Tab-separated table of C-alpha atoms in Angstrom:
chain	number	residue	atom	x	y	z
A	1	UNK	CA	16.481	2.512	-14.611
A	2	UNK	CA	15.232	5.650	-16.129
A	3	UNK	CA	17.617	8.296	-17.967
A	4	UNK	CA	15.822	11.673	-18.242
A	5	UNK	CA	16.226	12.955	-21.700
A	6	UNK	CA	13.641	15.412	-23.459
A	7	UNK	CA	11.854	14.673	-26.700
A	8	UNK	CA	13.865	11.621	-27.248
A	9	UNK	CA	13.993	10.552	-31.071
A	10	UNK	CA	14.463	6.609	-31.064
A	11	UNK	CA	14.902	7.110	-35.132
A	12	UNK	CA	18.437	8.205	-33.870
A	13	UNK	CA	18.833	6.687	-30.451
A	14	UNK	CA	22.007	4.212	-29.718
A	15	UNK	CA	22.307	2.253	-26.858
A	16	UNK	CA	24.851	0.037	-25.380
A	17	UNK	CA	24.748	-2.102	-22.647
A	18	UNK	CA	27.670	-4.430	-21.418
A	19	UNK	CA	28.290	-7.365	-18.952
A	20	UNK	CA	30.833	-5.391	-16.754
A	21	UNK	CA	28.033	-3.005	-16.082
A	22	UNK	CA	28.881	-0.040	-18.843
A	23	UNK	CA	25.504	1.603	-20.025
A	24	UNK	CA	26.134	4.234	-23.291
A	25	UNK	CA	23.456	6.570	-24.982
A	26	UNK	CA	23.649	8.878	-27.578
A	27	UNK	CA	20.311	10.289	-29.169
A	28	UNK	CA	18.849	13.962	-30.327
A	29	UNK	CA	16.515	15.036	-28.382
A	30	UNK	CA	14.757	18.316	-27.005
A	31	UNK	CA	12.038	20.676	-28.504
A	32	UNK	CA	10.843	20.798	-32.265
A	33	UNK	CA	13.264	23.475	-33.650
A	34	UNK	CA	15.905	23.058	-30.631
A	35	UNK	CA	17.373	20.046	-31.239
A	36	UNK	CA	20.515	18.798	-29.055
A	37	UNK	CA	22.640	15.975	-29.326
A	38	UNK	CA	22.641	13.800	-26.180
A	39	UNK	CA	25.474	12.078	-25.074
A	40	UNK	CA	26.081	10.093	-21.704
A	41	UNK	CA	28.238	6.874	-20.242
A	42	UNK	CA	27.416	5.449	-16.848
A	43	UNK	CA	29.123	3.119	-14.690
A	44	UNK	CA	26.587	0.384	-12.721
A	45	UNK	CA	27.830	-0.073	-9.209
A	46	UNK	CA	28.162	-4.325	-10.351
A	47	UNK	CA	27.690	-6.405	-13.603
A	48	UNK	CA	24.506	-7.157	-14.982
A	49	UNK	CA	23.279	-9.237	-17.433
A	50	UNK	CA	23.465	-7.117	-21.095
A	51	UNK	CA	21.652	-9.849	-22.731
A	52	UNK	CA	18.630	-9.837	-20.352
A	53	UNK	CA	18.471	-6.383	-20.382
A	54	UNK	CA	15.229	-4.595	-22.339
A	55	UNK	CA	15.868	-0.830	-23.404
A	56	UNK	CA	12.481	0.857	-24.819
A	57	UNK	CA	12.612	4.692	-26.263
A	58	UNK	CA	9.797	6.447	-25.124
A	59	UNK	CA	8.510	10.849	-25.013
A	60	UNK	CA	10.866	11.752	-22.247
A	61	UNK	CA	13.103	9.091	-21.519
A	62	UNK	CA	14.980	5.517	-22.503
A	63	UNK	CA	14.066	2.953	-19.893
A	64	UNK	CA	16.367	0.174	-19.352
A	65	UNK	CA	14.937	-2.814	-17.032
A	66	UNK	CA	18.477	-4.207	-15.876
A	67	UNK	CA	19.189	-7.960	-14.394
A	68	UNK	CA	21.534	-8.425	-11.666
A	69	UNK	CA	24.771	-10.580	-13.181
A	70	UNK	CA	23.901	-13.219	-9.902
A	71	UNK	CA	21.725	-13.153	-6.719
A	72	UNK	CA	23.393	-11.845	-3.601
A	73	UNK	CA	23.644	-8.616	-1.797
A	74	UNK	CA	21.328	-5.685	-2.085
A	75	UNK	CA	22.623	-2.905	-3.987
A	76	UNK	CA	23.546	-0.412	-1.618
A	77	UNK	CA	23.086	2.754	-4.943
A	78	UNK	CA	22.731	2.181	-8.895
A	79	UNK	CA	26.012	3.666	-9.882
A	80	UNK	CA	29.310	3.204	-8.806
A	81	UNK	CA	29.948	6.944	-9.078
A	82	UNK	CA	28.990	8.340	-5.669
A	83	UNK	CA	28.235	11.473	-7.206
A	84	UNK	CA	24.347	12.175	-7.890
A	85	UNK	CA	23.927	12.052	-11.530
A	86	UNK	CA	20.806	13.926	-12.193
A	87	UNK	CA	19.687	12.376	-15.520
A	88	UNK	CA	19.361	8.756	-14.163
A	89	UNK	CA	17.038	7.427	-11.347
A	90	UNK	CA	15.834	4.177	-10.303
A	91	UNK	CA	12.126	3.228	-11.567
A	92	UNK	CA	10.747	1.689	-8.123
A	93	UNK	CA	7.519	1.015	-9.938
A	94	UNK	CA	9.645	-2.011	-11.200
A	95	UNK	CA	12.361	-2.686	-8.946
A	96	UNK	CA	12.156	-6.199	-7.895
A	97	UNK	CA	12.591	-6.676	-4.031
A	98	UNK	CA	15.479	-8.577	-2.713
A	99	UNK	CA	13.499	-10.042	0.261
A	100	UNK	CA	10.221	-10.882	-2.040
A	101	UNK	CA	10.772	-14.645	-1.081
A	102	UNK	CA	9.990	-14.858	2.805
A	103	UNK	CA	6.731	-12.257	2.424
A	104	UNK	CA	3.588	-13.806	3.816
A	105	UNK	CA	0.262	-11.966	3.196
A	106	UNK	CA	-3.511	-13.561	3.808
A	107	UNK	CA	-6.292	-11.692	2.728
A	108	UNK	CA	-9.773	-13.221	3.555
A	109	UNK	CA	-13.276	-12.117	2.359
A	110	UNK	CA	-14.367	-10.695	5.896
A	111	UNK	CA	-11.766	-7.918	4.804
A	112	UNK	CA	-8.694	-8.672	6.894
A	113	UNK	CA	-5.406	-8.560	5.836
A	114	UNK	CA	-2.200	-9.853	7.391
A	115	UNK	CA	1.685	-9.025	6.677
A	116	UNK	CA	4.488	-11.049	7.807
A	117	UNK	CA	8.183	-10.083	6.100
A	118	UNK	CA	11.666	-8.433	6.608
A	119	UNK	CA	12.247	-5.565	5.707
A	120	UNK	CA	14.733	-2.154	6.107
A	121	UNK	CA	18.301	-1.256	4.722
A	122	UNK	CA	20.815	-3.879	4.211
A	123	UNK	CA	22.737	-4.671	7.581
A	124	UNK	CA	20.139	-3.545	9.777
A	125	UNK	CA	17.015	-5.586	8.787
A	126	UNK	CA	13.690	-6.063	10.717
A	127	UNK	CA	11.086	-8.380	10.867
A	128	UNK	CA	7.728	-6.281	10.513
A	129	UNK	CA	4.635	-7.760	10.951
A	130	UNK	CA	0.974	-5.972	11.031
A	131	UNK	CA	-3.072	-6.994	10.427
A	132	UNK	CA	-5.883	-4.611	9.059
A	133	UNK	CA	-9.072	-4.830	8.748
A	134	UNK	CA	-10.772	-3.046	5.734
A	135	UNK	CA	-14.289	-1.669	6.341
A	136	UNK	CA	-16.295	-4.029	4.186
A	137	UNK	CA	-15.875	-7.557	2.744
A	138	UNK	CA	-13.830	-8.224	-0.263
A	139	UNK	CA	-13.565	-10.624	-2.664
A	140	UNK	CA	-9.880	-12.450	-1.802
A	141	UNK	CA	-10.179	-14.755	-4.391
A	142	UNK	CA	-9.930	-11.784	-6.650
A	143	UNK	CA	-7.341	-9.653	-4.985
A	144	UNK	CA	-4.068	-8.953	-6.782
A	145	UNK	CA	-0.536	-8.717	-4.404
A	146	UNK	CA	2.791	-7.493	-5.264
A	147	UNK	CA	6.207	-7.259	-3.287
A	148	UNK	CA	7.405	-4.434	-4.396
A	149	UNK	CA	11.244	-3.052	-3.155
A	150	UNK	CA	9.639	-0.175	-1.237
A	151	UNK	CA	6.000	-1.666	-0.402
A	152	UNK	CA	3.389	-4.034	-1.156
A	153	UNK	CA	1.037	-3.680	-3.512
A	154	UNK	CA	-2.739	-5.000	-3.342
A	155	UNK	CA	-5.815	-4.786	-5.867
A	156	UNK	CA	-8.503	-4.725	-3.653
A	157	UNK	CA	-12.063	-5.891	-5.286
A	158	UNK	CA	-15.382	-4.874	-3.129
A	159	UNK	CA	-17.574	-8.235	-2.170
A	160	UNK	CA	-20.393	-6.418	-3.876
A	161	UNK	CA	-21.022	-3.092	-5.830
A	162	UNK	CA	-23.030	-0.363	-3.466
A	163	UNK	CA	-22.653	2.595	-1.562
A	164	UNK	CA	-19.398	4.126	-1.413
A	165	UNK	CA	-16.622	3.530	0.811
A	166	UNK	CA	-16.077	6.352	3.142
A	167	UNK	CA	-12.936	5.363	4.092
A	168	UNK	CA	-10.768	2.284	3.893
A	169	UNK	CA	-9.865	0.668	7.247
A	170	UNK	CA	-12.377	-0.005	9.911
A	171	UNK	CA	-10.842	1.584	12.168
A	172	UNK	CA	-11.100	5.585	12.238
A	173	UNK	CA	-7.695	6.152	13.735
A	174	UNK	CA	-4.885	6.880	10.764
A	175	UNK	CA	-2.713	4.224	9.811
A	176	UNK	CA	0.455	5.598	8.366
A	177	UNK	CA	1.422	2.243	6.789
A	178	UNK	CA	-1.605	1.714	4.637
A	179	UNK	CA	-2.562	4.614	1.704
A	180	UNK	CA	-4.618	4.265	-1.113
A	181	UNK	CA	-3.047	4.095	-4.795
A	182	UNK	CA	-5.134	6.750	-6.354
A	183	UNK	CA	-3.977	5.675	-9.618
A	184	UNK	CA	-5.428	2.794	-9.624
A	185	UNK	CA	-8.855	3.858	-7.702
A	186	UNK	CA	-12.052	2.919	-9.518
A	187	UNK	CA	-14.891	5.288	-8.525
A	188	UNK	CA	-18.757	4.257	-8.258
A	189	UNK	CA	-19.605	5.414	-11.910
A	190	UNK	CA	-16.639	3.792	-13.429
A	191	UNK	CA	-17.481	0.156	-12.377
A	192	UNK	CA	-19.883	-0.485	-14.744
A	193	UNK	CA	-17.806	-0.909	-17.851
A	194	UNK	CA	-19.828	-0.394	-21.258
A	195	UNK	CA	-18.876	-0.933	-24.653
A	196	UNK	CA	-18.611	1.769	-27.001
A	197	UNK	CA	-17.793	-0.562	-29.777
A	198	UNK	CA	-14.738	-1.756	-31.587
A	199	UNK	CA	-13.263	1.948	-31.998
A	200	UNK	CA	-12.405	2.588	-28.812
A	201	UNK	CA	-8.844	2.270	-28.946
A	202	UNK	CA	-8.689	4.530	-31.758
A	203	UNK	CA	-9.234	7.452	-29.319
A	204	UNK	CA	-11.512	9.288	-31.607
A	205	UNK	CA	-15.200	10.462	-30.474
A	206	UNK	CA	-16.185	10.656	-33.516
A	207	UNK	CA	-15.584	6.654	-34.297
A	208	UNK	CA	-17.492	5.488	-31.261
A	209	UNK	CA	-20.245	4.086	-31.276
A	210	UNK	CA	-23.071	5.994	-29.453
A	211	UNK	CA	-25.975	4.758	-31.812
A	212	UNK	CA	-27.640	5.965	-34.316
A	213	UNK	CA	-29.297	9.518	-33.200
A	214	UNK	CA	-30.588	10.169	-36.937
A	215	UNK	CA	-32.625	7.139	-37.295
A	216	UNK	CA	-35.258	7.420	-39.430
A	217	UNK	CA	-34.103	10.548	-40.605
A	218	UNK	CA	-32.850	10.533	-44.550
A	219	UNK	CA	-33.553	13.574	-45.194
A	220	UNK	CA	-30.120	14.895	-44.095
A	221	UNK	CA	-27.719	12.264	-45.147
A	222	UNK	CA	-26.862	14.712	-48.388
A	223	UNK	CA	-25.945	17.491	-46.142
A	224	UNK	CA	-23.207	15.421	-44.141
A	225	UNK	CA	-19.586	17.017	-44.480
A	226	UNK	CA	-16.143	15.007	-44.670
A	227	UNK	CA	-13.996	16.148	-42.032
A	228	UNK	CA	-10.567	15.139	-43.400
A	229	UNK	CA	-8.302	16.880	-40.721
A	230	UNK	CA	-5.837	14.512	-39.687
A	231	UNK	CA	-6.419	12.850	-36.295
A	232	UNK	CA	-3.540	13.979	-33.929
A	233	UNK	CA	-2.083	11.224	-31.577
A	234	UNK	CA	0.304	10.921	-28.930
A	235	UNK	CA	3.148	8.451	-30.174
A	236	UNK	CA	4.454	6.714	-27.541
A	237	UNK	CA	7.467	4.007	-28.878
């Protein structure tokens, strides 16, 4: 679960979380110099577990990752106020399927892939069932799957590096079940990872380590100039 708040500041930020389903924030937040107090209660359509629960402060929002109270019935919405509420929306990226547990999927080197689960709104489920065939080999051994509440999720590694893909299925007809997760693409001249030395994490250019382009050159080493600006970073809690 995901409350939209601007600029949060977890210095400030108080969160409560109960059994019965209760979550409570309070937090400043907004724009340097336009400052606002935030203030919100919502009501969780069913208890939850508040001791499983894992809240984390972060730029733009407080993310809460929530644990049904017991297994049963899909949640039909997240709060029990019918009413949209427009600061809180359900992360799918991490919304753990209810029907996870009777998803089959094969994926074999050749490329082919195969589907077998139930899926659809609660009440009216369906069985779906489907088979692709990507247009090269694959390494299965080394592909990654995920039920996801919405979809299924698979990280797809080539048999062998080479020419780009021009597409991903064999066949040339669209298949409006199967996309590619640009997010997680890896192009031609990424797949060769190199090492720019122990700095990179630091996120400065100036750190990494490109070699040595003055080798052999002393003459200059007096001339060098200390940049002492501080190094700017993105704080992410």
């Amino acid at each position: 679960m995901t409350i939209t708040i601007p600029n949060v500041r977890s210095s400030d930020a108080q969160i409560k979380v109960l059994d019965e389903g209760s979550i409570y924030f309070k937090g400043t937040g907004g724009p340097a110099g336009d400052e606002h107090l935030y203030e919100m209660s919502v009501q969780l359509l069913h208890p939850i577990k508040a001791s499983d629960t894992k809240c984390s402060v972060e730029a733009r929002s407080v993310q809460l990752k929530i644990v049904k109270n017991e297994k049963g019935p899909y949640w039909e919405r997240l709060l029990k106020d019918t009413k949209k509420n427009v600061h809180c929306k359900i992360d799918w990226n991490h919304w753990t399927g209810r029907r996870s547990s009777d998803a089959q999927i094969k994926v074999l080197d050749e490329g082919s892939i195969y589907f077998k689960g139930t899926g659809g709104p609660a009440g009216d489920e369906h069985l779906y069932e489907m088979s692709v065939q990507l247009l090269h080999p694959i390494k299965a051994s080394d592909t990654k799957c995920s039920v996801e509440a919405r979809s299924v999720q698979l990280k797809i590694v080539k048999n062998e590096k080479g020419p780009y893909w021009e597409r991903l299925l064999k066949d040339t007809k669209k298949n409006v079940h199967c996309k590619i997760d640009w997010n997680h693409w890896t192009d031609e001249d990424e797949e060769d990872d190199y090492n720019f030395g122990s700095n990179w994490e630091n996120k400065d250019a100036g750190d990494l380590d490109f070699g040595d382009d003055n080798e052999g050159d002393d003459d200059d080493d007096d001339d060098d100039v200390d940049d002492d600006d501080d190094d700017e970073e993105d704080v992410r809690s």
